[in-house]
Coordinates of C-alpha atoms in Angstrom, one line a residue:
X267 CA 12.9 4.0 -2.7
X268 CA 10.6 6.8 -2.7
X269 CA 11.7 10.8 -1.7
X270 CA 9.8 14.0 -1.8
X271 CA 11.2 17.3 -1.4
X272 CA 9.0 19.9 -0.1
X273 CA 9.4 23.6 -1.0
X274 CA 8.4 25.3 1.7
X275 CA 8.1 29.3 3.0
X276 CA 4.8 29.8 3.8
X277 CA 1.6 27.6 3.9
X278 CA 3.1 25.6 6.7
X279 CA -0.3 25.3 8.1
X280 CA -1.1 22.7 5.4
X281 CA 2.0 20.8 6.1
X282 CA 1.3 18.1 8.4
X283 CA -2.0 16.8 6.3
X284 CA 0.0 16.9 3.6
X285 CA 3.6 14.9 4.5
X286 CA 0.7 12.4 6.0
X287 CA -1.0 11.9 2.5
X288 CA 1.8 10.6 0.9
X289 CA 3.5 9.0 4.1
X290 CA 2.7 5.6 3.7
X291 CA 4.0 6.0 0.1
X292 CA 7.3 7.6 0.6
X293 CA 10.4 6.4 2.5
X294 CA 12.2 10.1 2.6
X295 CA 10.9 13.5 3.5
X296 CA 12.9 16.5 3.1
X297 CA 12.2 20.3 3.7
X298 CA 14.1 23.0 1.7
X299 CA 12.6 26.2 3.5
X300 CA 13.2 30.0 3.6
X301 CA 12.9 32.7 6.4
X302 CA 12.8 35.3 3.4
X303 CA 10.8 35.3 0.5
X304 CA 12.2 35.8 -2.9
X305 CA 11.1 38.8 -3.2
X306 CA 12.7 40.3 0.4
X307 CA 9.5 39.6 2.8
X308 CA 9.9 37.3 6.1
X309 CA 8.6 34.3 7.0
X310 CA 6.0 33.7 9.4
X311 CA 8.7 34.2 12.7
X312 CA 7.7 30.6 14.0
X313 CA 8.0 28.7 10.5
X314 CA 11.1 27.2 12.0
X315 CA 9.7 25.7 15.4
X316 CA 6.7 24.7 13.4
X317 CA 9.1 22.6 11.1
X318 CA 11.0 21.7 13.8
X319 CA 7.8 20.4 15.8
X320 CA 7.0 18.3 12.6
X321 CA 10.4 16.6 12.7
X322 CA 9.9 15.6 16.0
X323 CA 6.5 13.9 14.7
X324 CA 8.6 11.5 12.7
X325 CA 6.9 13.2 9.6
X326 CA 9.9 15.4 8.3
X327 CA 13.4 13.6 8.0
X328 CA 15.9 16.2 6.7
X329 CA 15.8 20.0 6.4
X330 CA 17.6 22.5 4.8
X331 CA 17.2 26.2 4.7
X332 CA 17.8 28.0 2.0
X333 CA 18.8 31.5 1.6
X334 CA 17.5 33.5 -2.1
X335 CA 19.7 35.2 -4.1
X336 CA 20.6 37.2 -7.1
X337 CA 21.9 35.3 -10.2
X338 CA 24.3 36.1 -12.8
X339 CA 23.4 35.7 -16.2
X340 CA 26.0 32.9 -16.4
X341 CA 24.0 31.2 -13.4
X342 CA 20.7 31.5 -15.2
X343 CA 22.1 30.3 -18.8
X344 CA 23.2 27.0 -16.3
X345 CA 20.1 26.6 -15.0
X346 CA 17.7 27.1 -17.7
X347 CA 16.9 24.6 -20.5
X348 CA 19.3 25.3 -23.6
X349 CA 16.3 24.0 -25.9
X350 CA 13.6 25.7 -24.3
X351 CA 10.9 27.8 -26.4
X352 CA 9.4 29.6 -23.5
X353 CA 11.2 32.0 -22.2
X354 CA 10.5 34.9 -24.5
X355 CA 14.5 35.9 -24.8
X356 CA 17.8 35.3 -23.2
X357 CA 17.7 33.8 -20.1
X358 CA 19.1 37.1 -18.9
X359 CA 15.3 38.6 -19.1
X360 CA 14.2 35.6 -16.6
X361 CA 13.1 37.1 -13.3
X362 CA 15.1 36.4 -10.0
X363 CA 12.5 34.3 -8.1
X364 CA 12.2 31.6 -10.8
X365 CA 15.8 30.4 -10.5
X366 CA 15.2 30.6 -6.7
X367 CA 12.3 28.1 -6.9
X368 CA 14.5 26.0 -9.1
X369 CA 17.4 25.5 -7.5
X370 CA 15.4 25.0 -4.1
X371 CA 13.2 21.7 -5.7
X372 CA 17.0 20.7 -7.1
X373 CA 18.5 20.7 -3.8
X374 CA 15.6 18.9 -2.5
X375 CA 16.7 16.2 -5.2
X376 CA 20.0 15.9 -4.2
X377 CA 18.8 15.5 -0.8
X378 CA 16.7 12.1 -2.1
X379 CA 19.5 11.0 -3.9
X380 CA 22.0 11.2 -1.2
X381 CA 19.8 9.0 1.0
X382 CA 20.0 6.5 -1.7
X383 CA 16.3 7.1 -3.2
X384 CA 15.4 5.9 -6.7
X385 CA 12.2 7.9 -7.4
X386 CA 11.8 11.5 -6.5
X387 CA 8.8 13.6 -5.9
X388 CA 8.8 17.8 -5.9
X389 CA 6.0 19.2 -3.6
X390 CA 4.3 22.5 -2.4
X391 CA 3.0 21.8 1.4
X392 CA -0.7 22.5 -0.3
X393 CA -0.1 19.2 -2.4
X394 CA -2.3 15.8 -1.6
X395 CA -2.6 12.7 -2.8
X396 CA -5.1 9.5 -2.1
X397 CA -3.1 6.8 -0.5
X398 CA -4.4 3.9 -2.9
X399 CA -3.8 6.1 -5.5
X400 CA 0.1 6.5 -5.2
X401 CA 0.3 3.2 -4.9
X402 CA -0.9 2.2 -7.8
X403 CA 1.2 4.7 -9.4
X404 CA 4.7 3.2 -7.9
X405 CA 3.4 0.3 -9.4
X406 CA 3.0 1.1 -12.6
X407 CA 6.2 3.2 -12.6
X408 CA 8.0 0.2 -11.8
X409 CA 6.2 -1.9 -14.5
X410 CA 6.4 0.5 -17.2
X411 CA 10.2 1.4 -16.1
X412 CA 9.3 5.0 -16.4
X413 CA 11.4 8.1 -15.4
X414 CA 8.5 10.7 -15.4
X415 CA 5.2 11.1 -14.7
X416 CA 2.6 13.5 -14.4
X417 CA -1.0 13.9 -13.3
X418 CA -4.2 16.4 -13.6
X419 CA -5.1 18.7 -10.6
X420 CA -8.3 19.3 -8.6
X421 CA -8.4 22.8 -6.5
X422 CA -10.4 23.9 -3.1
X423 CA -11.0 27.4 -1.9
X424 CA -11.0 28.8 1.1
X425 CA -12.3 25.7 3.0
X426 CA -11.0 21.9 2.5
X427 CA -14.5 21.0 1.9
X428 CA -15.1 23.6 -1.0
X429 CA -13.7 23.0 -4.4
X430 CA -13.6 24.7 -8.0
X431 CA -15.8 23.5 -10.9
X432 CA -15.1 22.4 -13.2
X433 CA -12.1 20.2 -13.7
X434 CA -8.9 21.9 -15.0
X435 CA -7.9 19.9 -18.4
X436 CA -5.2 22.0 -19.1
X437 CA -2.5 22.1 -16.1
X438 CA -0.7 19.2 -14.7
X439 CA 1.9 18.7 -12.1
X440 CA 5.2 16.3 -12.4
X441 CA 4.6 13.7 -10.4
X442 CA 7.5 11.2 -9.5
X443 CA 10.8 11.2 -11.4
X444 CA 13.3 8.2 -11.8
X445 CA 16.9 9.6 -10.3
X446 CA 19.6 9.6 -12.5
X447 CA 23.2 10.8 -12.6
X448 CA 22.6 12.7 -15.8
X449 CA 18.9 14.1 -14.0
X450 CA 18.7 18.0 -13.1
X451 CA 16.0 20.5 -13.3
X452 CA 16.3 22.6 -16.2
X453 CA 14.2 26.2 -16.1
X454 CA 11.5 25.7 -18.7
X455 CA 12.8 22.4 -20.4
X456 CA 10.2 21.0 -23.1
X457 CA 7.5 18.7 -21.8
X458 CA 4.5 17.2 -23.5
X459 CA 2.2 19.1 -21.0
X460 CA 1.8 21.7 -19.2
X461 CA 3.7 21.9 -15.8
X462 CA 5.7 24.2 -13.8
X463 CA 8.5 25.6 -15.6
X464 CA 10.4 24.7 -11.9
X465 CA 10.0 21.2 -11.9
X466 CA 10.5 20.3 -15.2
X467 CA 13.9 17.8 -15.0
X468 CA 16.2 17.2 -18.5
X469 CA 17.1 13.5 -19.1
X470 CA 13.5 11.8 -18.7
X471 CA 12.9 9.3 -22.1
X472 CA 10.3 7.4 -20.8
X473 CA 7.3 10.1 -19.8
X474 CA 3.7 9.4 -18.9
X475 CA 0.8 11.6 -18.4
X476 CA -1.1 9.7 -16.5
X477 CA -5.4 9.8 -16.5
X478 CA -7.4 10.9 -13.2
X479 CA -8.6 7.5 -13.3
X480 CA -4.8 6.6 -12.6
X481 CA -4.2 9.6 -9.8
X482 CA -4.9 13.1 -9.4
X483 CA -3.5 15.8 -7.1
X484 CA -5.3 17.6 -5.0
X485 CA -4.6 21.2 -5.0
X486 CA -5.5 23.0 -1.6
X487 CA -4.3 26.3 -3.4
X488 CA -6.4 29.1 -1.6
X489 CA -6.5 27.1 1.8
X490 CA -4.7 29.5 3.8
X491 CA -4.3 31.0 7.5
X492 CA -2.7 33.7 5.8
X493 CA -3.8 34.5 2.0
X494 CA -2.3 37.4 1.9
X495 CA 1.3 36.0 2.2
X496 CA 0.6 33.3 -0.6
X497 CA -0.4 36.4 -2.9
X498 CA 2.4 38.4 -1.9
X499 CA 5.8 36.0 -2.3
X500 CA 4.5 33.2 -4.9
X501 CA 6.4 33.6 -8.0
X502 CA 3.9 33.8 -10.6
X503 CA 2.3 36.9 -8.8
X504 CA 2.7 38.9 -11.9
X505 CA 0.5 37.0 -13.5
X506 CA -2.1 38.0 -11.2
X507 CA -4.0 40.9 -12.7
X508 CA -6.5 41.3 -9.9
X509 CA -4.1 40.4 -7.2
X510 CA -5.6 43.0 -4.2
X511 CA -9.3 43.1 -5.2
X512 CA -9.5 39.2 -4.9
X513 CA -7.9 39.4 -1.3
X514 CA -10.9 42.2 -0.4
X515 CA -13.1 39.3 -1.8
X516 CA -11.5 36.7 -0.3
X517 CA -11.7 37.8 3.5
X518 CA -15.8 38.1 2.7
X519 CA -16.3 35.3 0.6
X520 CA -19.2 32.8 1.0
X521 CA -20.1 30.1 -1.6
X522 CA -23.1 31.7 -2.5
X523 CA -20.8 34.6 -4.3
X524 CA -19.1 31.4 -6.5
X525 CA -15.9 31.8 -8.2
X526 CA -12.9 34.6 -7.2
X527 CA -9.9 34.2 -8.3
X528 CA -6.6 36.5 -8.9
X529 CA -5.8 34.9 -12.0
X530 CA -7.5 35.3 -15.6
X531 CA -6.8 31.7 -16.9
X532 CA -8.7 30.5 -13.0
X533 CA -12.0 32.7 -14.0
X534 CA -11.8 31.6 -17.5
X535 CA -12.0 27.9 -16.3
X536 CA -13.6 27.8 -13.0
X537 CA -17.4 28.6 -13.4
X538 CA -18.8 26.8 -9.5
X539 CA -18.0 25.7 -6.4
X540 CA -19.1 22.7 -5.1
X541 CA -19.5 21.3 -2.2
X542 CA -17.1 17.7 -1.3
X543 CA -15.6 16.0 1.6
X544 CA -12.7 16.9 3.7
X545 CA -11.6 13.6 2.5
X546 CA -7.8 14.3 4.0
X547 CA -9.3 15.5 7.0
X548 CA -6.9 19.2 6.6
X549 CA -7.4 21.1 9.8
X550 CA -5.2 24.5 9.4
X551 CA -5.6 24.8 13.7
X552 CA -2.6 23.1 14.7
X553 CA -0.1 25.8 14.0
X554 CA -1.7 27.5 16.4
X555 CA -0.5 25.5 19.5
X556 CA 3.4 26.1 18.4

């Protein structure tokens, strides 16, 4: 039994393609959303009707909001992985937000596991995945008996139908995890690839990265109604050097200017934008009639 856990506090708009990419797949959905941002800023004011509507859909089965806090440094030596190599110091030094987006995918894995679900997926509302694809997976995760999985990314901008060249080889996202008693997400736990220091969960013996010929997620990362919000409140922004100018760009931008992006690992890497199909057929106009 299959549960994923979306993260959710803006980027609402890509909420309802998304939940329906996977929907055949999954037997749970859960919501763990916020009215305010980690760093103090409000949510859109209908983000709660507009989760509300998609519960009424049938496409959301459980929510839960969650208020951000301040952590001791007793809390963040709990939550962060005792064997980890990447934090750069005591996990006193570790920013705020980062235990926030922790503790918001674990809650959104007790929420699977207290509806009896086996497997366990943690997910962004800008997160899609082929149908046949997922299948496959669950499949092989069942054959293989594995507890952890992850899977190579492919990222639009702007526009479903435009996406960055070339692939990213170097960032992957976790994609299902076996439940287990002994299971929690540890802040910056060691992996064999590179993922989110969020979703990375302590426990997992049997891991498999798997190829794009196995699955790949597709990363709608700068589809937005509201860009400026994404930039704003996600927790990496300070890894954005060139967070303002590329949101000058990005109100202008046409494919003809190629690559922006606010980040200096995304312009080292992505050199084109090509044009693909709107293969999950995202259309960002809905939230407009809530």
């Amino acid at each position: 039994k299959l549960g994923a856990a979306y993260n959710v506090f803006d980027g609402e708009e890509l909420l309802l393609d998304s939940i329906r990419s996977i929907k055949p797949n999954v037997d749970f959905v859960a919501v763990v959303y916020q009215t305010l941002s980690n760093f103090g800023n409000p949510a859109h004011p209908k983000l709660e009707a507009r989760l509300k509507h998609l519960q009424a859909m049938g496409l959301i089965d459980e929510m839960q909001l969650y208020e951000p806090k301040q952590f001791s440094d007793e809390e963040k030596a709990h939550y962060c992985s005792p064997s980890s190599k990447e934090l750069g110091g005591p996990p006193s030094m570790v920013s705020n937000q980062f235990f926030n987006e922790l503790v918001k995918r674990d809650i959104g894995r007790q929420m699977c596991a207290a509806q009896g679900c086996t497997h366990f997926m943690s997910m962004d509302t800008d997160e899609f995945y082929k149908q046949d694809e997922l299948a496959k997976v669950k499949k092989k995760i069942l054959e293989h008996n594995l507890e952890g999985t992850s899977c190579k990314m492919r990222f639009y901008f702007k526009e479903p139908h435009y996406e960055m060249m070339p692939f990213d080889e170097h960032n992957q996202v976790p994609l299902i995890y076996k439940l287990k008693p002994d299971s929690r997400l540890l802040l910056a736990h060691p992996y064999p690839c590179i993922v989110d220091p969020t979703r990375r969960m302590a426990g997992v013996t049997r891991f498999a990265e798997l190829e794009r010929e196995d699955v790949e997620m597709h990363h709608f990362s700068f589809v937005r109604s509201d860009m400026s919000s994404k930039m704003i409140n996600v927790s990496n922004r300070d890894n954005h050097d060139g967070a303002v100018q590329f949101l000058r760009e990005f109100q202008n931008w046409t494919p003809d200017v190629g690559v922006i992006h606010p980040h200096p690992f995304g312009r080292k890497i992505f050199r084109f934008i090509s044009r693909v199909p709107n293969s999950f057929g995202v259309d960002l106009s809905w939230i407009d009639k809530i």
